[in-house]
GROMACS .gro file of C-alpha atoms in nm:
model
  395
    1UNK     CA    1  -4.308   0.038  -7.568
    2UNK     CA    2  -4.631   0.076  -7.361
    3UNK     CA    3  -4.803   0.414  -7.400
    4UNK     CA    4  -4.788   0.656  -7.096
    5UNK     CA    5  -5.125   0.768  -7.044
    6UNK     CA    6  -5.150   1.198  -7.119
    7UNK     CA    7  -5.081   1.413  -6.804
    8UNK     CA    8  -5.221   1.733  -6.762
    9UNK     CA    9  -4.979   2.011  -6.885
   10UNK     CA   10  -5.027   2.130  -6.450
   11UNK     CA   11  -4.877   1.812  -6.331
   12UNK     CA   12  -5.163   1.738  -6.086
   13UNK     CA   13  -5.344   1.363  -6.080
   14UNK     CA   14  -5.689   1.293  -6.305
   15UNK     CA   15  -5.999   1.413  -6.181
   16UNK     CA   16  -6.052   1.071  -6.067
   17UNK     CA   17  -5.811   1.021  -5.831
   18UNK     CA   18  -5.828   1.371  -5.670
   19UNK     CA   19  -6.037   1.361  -5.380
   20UNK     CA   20  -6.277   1.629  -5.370
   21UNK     CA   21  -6.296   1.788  -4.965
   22UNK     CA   22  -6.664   1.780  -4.896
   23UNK     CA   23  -6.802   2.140  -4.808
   24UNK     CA   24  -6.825   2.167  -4.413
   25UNK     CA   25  -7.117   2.377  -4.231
   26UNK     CA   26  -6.999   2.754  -4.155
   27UNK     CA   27  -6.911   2.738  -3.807
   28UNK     CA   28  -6.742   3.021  -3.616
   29UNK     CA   29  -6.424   2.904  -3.569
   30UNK     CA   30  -6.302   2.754  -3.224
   31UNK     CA   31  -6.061   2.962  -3.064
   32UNK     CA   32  -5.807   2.682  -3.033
   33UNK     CA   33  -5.807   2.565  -3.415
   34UNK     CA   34  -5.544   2.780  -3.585
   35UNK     CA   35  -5.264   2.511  -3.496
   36UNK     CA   36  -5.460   2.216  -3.666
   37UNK     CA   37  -5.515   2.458  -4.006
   38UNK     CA   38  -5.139   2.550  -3.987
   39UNK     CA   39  -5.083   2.170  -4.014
   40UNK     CA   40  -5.312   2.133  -4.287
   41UNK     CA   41  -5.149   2.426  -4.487
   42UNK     CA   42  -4.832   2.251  -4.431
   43UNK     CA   43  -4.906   1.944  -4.588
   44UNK     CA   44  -5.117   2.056  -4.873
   45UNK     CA   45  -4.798   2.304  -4.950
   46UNK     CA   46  -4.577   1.953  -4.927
   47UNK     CA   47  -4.845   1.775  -5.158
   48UNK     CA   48  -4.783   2.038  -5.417
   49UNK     CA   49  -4.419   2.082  -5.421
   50UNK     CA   50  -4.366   1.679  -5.429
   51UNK     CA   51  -4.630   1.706  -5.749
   52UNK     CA   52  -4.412   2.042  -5.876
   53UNK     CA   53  -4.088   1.793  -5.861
   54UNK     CA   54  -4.280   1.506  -6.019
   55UNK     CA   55  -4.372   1.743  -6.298
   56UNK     CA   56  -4.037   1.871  -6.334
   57UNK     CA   57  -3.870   1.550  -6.319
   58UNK     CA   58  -4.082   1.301  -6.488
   59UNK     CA   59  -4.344   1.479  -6.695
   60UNK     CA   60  -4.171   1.789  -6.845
   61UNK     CA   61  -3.916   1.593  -6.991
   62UNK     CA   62  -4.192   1.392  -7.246
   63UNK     CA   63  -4.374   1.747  -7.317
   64UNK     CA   64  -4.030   1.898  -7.429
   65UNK     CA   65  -3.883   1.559  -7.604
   66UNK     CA   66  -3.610   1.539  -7.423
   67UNK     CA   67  -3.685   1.220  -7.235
   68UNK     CA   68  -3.506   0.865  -7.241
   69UNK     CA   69  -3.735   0.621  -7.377
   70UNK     CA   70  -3.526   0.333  -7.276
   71UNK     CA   71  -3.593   0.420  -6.871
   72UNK     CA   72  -3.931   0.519  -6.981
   73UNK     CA   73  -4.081   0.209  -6.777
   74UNK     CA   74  -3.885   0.222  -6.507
   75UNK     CA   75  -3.954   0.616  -6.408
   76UNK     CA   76  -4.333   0.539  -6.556
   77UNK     CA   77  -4.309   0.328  -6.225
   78UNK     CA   78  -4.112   0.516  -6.020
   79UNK     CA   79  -4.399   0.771  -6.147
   80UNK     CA   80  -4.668   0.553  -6.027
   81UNK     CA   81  -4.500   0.463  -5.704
   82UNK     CA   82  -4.477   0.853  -5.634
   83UNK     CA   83  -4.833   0.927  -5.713
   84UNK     CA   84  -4.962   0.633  -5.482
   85UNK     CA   85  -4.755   0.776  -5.215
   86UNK     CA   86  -4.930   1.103  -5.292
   87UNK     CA   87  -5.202   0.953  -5.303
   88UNK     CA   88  -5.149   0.744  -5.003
   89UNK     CA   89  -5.079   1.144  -4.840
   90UNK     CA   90  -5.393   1.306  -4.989
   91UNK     CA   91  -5.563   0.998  -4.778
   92UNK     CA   92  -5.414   1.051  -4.501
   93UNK     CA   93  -5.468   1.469  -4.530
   94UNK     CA   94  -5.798   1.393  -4.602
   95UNK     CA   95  -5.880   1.152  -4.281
   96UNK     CA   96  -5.631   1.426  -4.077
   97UNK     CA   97  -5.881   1.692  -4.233
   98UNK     CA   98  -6.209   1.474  -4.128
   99UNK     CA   99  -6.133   1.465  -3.817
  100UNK     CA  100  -6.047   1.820  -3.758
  101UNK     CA  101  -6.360   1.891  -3.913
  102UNK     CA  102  -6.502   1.646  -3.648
  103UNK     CA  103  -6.276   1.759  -3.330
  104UNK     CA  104  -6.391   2.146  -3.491
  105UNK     CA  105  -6.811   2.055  -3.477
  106UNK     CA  106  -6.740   1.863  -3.175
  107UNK     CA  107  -6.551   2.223  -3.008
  108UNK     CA  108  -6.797   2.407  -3.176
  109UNK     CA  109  -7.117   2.204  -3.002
  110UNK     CA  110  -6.917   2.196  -2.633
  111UNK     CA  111  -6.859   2.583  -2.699
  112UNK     CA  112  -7.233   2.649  -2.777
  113UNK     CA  113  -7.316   2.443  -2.467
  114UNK     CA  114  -7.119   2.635  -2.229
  115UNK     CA  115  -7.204   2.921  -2.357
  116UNK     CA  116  -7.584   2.863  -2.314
  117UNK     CA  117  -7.472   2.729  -1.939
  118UNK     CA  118  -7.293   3.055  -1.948
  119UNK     CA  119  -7.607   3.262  -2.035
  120UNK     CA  120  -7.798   3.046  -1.803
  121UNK     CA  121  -7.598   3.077  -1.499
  122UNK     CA  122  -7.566   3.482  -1.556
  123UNK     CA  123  -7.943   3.548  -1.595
  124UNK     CA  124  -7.983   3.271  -1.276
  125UNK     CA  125  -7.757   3.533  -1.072
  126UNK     CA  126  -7.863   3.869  -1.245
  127UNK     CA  127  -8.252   3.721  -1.132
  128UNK     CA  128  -8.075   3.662  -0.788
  129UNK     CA  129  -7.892   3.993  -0.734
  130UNK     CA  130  -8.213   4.160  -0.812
  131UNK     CA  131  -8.402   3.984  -0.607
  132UNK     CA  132  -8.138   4.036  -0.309
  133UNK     CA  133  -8.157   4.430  -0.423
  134UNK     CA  134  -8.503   4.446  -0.352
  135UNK     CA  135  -8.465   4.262  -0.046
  136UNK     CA  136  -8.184   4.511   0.023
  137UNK     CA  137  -8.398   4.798  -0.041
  138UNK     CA  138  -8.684   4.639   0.171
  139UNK     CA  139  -8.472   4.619   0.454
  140UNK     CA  140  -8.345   4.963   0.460
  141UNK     CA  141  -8.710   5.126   0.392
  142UNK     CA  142  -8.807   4.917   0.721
  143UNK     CA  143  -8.447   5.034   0.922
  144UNK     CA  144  -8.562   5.373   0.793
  145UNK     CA  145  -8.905   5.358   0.917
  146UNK     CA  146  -8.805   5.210   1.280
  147UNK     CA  147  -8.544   5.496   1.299
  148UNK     CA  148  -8.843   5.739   1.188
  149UNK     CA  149  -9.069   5.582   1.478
  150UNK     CA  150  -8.754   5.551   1.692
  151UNK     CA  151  -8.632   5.991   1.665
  152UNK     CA  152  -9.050   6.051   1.711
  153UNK     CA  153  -8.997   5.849   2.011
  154UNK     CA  154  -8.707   5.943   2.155
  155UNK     CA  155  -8.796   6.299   2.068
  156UNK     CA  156  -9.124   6.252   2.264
  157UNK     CA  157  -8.921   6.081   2.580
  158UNK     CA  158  -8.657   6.347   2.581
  159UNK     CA  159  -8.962   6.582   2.585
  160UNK     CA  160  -9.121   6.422   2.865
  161UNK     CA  161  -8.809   6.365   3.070
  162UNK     CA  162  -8.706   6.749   3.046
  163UNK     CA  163  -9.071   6.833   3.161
  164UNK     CA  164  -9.021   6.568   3.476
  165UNK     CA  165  -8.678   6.775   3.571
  166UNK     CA  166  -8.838   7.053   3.570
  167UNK     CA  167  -9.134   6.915   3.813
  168UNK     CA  168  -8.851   6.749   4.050
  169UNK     CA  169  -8.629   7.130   4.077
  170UNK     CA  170  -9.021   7.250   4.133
  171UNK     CA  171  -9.087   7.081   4.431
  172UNK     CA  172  -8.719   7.102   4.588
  173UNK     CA  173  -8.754   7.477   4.553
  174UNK     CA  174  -9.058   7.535   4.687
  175UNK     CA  175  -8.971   7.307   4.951
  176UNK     CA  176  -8.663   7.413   5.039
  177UNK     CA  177  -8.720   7.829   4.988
  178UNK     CA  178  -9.121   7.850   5.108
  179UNK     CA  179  -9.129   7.514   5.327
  180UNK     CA  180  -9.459   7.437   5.093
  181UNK     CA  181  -9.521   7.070   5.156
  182UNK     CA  182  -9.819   7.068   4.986
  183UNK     CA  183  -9.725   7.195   4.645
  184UNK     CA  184  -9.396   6.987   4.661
  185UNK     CA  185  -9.623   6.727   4.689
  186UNK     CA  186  -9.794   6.792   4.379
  187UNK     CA  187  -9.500   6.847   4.182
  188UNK     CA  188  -9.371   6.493   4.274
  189UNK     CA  189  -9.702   6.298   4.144
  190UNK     CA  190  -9.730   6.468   3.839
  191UNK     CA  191  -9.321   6.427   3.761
  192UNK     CA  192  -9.427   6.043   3.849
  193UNK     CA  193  -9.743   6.019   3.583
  194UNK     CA  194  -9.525   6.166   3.332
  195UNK     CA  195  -9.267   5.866   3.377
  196UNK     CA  196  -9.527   5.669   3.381
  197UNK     CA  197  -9.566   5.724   2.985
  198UNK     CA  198  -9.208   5.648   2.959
  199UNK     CA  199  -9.101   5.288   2.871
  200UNK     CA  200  -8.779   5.248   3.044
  201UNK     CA  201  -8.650   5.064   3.283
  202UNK     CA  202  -8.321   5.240   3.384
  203UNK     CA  203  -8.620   5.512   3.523
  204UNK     CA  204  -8.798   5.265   3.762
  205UNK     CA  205  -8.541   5.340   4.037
  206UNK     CA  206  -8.640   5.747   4.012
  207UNK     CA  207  -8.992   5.643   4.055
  208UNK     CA  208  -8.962   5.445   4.364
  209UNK     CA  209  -8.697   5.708   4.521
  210UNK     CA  210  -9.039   5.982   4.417
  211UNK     CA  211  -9.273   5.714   4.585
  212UNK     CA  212  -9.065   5.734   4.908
  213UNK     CA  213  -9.050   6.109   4.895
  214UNK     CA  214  -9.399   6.124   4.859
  215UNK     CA  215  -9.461   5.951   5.157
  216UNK     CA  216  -9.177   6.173   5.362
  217UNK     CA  217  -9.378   6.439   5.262
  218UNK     CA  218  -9.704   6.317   5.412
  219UNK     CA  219  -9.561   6.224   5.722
  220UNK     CA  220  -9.391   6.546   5.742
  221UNK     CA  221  -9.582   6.799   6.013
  222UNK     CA  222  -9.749   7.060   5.770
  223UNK     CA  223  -9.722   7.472   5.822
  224UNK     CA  224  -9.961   7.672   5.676
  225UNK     CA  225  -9.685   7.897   5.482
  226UNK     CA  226  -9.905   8.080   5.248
  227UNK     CA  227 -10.171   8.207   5.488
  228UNK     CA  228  -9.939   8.302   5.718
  229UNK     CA  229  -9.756   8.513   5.464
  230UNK     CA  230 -10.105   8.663   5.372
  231UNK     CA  231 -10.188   8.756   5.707
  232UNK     CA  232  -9.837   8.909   5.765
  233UNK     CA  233  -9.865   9.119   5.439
  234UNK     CA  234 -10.250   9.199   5.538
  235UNK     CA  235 -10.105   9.366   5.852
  236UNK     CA  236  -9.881   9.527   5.651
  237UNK     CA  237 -10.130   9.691   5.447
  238UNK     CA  238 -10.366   9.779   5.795
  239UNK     CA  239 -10.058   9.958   6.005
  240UNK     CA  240 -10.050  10.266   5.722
  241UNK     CA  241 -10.409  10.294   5.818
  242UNK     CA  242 -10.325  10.325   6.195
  243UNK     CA  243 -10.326  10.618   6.386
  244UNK     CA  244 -10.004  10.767   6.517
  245UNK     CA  245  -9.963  10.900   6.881
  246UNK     CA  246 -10.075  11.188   6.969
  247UNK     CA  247 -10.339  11.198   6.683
  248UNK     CA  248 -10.647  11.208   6.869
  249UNK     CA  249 -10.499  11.528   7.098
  250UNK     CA  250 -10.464  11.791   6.739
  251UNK     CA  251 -10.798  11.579   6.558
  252UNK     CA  252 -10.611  11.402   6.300
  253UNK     CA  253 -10.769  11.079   6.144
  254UNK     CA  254 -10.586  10.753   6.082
  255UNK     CA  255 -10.374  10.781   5.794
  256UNK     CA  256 -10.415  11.137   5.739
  257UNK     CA  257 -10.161  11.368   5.632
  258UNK     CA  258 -10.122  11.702   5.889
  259UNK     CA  259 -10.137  12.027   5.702
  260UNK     CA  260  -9.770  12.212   5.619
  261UNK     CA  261  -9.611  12.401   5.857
  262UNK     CA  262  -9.489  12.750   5.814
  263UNK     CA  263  -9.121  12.751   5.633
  264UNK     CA  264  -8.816  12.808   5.863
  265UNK     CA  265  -8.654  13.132   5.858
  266UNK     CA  266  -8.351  13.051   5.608
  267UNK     CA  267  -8.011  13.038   5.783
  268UNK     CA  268  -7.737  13.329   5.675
  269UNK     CA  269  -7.600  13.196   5.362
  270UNK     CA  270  -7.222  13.118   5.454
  271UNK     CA  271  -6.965  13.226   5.202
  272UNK     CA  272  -6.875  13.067   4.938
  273UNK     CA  273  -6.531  12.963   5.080
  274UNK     CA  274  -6.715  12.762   5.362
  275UNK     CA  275  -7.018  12.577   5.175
  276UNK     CA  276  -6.773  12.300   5.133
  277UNK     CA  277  -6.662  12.032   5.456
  278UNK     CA  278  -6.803  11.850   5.774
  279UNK     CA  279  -6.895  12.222   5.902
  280UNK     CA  280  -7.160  12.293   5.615
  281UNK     CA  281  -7.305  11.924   5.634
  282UNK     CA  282  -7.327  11.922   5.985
  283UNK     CA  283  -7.538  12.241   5.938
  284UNK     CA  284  -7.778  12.090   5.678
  285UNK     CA  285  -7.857  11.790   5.881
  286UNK     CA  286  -7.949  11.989   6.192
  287UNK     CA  287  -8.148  12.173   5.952
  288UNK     CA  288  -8.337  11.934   5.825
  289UNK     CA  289  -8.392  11.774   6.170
  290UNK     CA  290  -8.547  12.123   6.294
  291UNK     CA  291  -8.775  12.122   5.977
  292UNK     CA  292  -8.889  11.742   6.051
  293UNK     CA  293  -8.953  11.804   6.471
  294UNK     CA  294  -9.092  12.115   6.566
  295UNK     CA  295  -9.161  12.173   6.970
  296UNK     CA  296  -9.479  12.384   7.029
  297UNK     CA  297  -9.623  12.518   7.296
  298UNK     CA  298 -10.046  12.572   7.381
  299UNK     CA  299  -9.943  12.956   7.438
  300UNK     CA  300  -9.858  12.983   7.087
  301UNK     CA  301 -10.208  12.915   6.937
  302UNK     CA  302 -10.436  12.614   6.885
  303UNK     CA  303 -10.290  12.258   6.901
  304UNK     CA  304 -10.088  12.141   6.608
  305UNK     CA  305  -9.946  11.760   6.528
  306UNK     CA  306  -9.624  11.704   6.669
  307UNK     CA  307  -9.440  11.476   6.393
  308UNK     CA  308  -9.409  11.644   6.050
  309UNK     CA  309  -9.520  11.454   5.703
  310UNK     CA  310  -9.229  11.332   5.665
  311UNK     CA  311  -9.144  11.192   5.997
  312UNK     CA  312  -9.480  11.010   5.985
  313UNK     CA  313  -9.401  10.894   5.644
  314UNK     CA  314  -9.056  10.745   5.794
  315UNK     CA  315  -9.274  10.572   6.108
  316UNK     CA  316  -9.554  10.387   5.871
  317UNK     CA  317  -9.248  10.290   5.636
  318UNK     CA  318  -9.018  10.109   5.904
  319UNK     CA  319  -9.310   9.946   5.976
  320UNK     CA  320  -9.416   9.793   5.657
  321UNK     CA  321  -8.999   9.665   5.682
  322UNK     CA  322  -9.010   9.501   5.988
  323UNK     CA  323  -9.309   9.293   5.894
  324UNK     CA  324  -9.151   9.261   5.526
  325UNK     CA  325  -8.848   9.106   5.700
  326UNK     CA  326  -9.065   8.889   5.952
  327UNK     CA  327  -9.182   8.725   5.576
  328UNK     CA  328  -8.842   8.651   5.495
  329UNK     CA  329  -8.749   8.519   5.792
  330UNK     CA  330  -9.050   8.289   5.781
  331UNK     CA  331  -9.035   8.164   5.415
  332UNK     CA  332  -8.674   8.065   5.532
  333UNK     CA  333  -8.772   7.877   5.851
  334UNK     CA  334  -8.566   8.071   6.074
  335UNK     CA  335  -8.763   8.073   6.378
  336UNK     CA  336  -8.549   8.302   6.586
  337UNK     CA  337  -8.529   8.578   6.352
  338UNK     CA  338  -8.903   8.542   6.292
  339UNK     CA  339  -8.975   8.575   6.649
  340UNK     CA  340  -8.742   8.834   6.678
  341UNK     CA  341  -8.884   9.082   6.392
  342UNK     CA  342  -9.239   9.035   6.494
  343UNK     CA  343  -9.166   9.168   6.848
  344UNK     CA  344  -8.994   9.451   6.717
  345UNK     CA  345  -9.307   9.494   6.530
  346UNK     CA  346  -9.505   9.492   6.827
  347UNK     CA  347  -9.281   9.696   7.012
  348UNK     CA  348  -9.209   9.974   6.742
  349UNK     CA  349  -9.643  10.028   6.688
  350UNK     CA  350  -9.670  10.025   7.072
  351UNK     CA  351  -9.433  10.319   7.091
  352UNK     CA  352  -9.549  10.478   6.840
  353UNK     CA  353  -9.896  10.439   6.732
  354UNK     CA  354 -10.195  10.510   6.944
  355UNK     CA  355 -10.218  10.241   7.183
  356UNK     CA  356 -10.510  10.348   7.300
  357UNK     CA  357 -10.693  10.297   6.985
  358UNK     CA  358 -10.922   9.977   6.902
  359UNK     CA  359 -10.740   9.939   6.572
  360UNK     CA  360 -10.426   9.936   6.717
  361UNK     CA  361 -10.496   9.680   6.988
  362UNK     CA  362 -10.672   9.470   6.729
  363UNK     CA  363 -10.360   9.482   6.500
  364UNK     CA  364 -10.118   9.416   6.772
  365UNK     CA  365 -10.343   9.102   6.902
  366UNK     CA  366 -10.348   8.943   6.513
  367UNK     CA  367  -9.970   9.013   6.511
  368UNK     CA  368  -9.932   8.827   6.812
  369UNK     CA  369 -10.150   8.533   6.712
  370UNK     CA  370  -9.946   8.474   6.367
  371UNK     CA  371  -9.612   8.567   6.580
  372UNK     CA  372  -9.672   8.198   6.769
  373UNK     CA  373  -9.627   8.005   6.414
  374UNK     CA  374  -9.321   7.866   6.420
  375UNK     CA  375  -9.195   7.793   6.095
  376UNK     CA  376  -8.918   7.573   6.249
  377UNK     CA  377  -9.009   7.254   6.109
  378UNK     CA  378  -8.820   6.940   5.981
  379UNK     CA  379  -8.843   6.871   5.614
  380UNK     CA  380  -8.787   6.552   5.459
  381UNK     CA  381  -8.513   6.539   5.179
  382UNK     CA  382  -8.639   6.543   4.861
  383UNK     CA  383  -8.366   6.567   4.600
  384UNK     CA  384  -8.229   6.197   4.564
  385UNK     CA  385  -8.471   6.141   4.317
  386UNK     CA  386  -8.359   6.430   4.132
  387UNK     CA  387  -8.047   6.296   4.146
  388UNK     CA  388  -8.083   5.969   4.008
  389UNK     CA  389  -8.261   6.150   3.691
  390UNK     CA  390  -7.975   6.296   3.643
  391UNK     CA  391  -7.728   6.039   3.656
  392UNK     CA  392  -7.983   5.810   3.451
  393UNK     CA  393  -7.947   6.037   3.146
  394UNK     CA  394  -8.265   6.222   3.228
  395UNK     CA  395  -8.111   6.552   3.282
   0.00000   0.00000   0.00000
């Protein structure tokens, strides 16, 4: 009988034949590898449960003496047949094992790479979206800074175009109310050098409608307005210095006041019952007529002025209103009433101011000179360009 070579009491093959795993690097393990070591587990627990049953089946038997030594060859074989298989499945574990070691530093290397391509690519578009934020921010400073310059601007034009409105309703007043060509005219060229200074075109119509209206203006026959206003409201101021008639009979000066006249004898008070109604006004007008005229005769004592203060109060004051509403009629052009309130003018200080006095006859012959202006004349239009201010936004 052929010895059996001694087993270890575990059951597991001499340190010869086991095959030692060789240490592998420490890697962090690939995401996808858990199905590969679940494999591996699997066969190593197979390896050891064919070995337990070996042990159990073949071995224990000898240890405890209760084996069959005449099938001792035959399950020595069977013995050997069943470790070569295991060791024929410790190869192949071992080869399975290599290469998941290989597949797992092969994962592991492709892993690092993307993840440095990874790393790569993310600073590549952090660098980019910084440099497009400062580009970003670059932009809006400069959209800031044109709106900036663009309000000042605008501010400036509105300024100016608010300033030329106010020229344009200048010169259409004083056109239109005082007939003054002159200073209309004025007001249109400086409305035109202010939009001069302003840069836009929808405005270039307005300046070629003020062009034209300057023009009209020129050709337009010219009245001296302003002097003949003067001169009216000189005369004004000369009649209260005219003498009345009938001055120079009782010695009274030119604009001098007469001295008072004795009071009237009071009428009878009337009773109380009848202060009241037409009767008692009636009775207070003719008494203050009889206190404003007074009829005197040369038996009665030395001559005395026949108008009272007041009366000659009333006399220089409709006269200063007659030539106040000769100036209205002329700053409105209406001839006819014009040459309708200076003759009343004429006729009211013939009839009663001295006529024989130089200063009247000199007042009445510089009336009559500035009562042959007419003031009747045709005046261009100038409000279109006015108009198309407004309409252009301007106004």
């Amino acid at each position: 009988m052929t010895e059996t070579p001694s087993r270890p009491a575990s059951g597991r093959p001499p340190k010869s034949r086991r095959r030692r795993r060789r240490p592998t690097a420490a890697t962090p393990a690939p995401a996808n590898s858990g199905g590969g070591r679940r494999a591996l587990a699997i066969a190593l627990v197979a390896l050891a449960a064919s070995a337990y049953l070996v042990y159990q089946s073949e071995i224990k038997p000898y240890i405890d003496g209760t084996a069959d030594d005449g099938g001792q060859q035959q399950r020595l074989d069977a013995m050997e047949q069943r470790l070569a298989a295991q060791a024929d499945v410790g190869a192949r574990v071992g080869r399975l094992e290599t290469r998941l070691d290989g597949s797992e530093a092969a994962f592991d290397a492709r892993l690092r790479q993307w993840r440095g391509e990874l790393s790569e690519r993310q600073a590549a578009a952090a660098d980019r979206e910084q440099a497009m934020l400062s580009e970003v921010r670059g932009l809006a400073d400069s959209v800031a800074s044109l709106r900036a310059d663009a309000a000042g601007k605008r501010d400036a034009d509105t300024w100016r175009l608010a300033e030329v409105e106010h020229l344009l309703v200048i010169a259409n007043q004083r056109l239109q109310l005082a007939g003054d060509v002159q200073l209309a005219r004025r007001a249109l060229s400086l409305a035109d050098n202010r939009l001069r200074d302003i840069p836009d075109p929808a405005l270039a119509p307005v300046r070629g409608l003020i062009a034209d209206e300057i023009v009209a203006l020129d050709q337009a026959a010219t009245v001296d307005v302003a002097g003949t206003l003067h001169a009216l409201a000189a005369l004004s101021r000369a009649a209260g210095q005219l003498p009345l008639a009938g001055d120079a009979l009782v010695g009274i000066g030119a604009g001098a006041v007469p001295p008072p006249r004795p009071a009237a004898p009071q009428a009878a008070q009337s009773p109380p019952q009848q202060a009241d109604g037409w009767l008692a006004a009636g009775r207070n007008l003719l008494a203050d007529l009889g206190a404003m005229v007074q009829v005197e005769t040369r038996e009665a004592g030395p001559p005395r002025p026949i108008l009272s203060a007041e009366m000659r109060a009333m006399i220089y004051a409709r006269t200063r209103l007659i030539l106040e509403s000769s100036q209205l009629a002329f700053m409105h052009g209406e001839g006819g009433v014009y040459a309708e309130r200076t003759a009343a003018a004429a006729a009211w200080v013939t009839d009663n101011f001295d006529a024989e006095s130089a200063a009247v006859r000199a007042w009445l012959a510089q009336l009559s000179r500035w009562a042959a202006v007419t003031p009747e004349v045709e005046l261009p239009d100038i409000s279109r360009s006015l108009r198309a201010l407004r309409e252009a936004g301007g106004g």
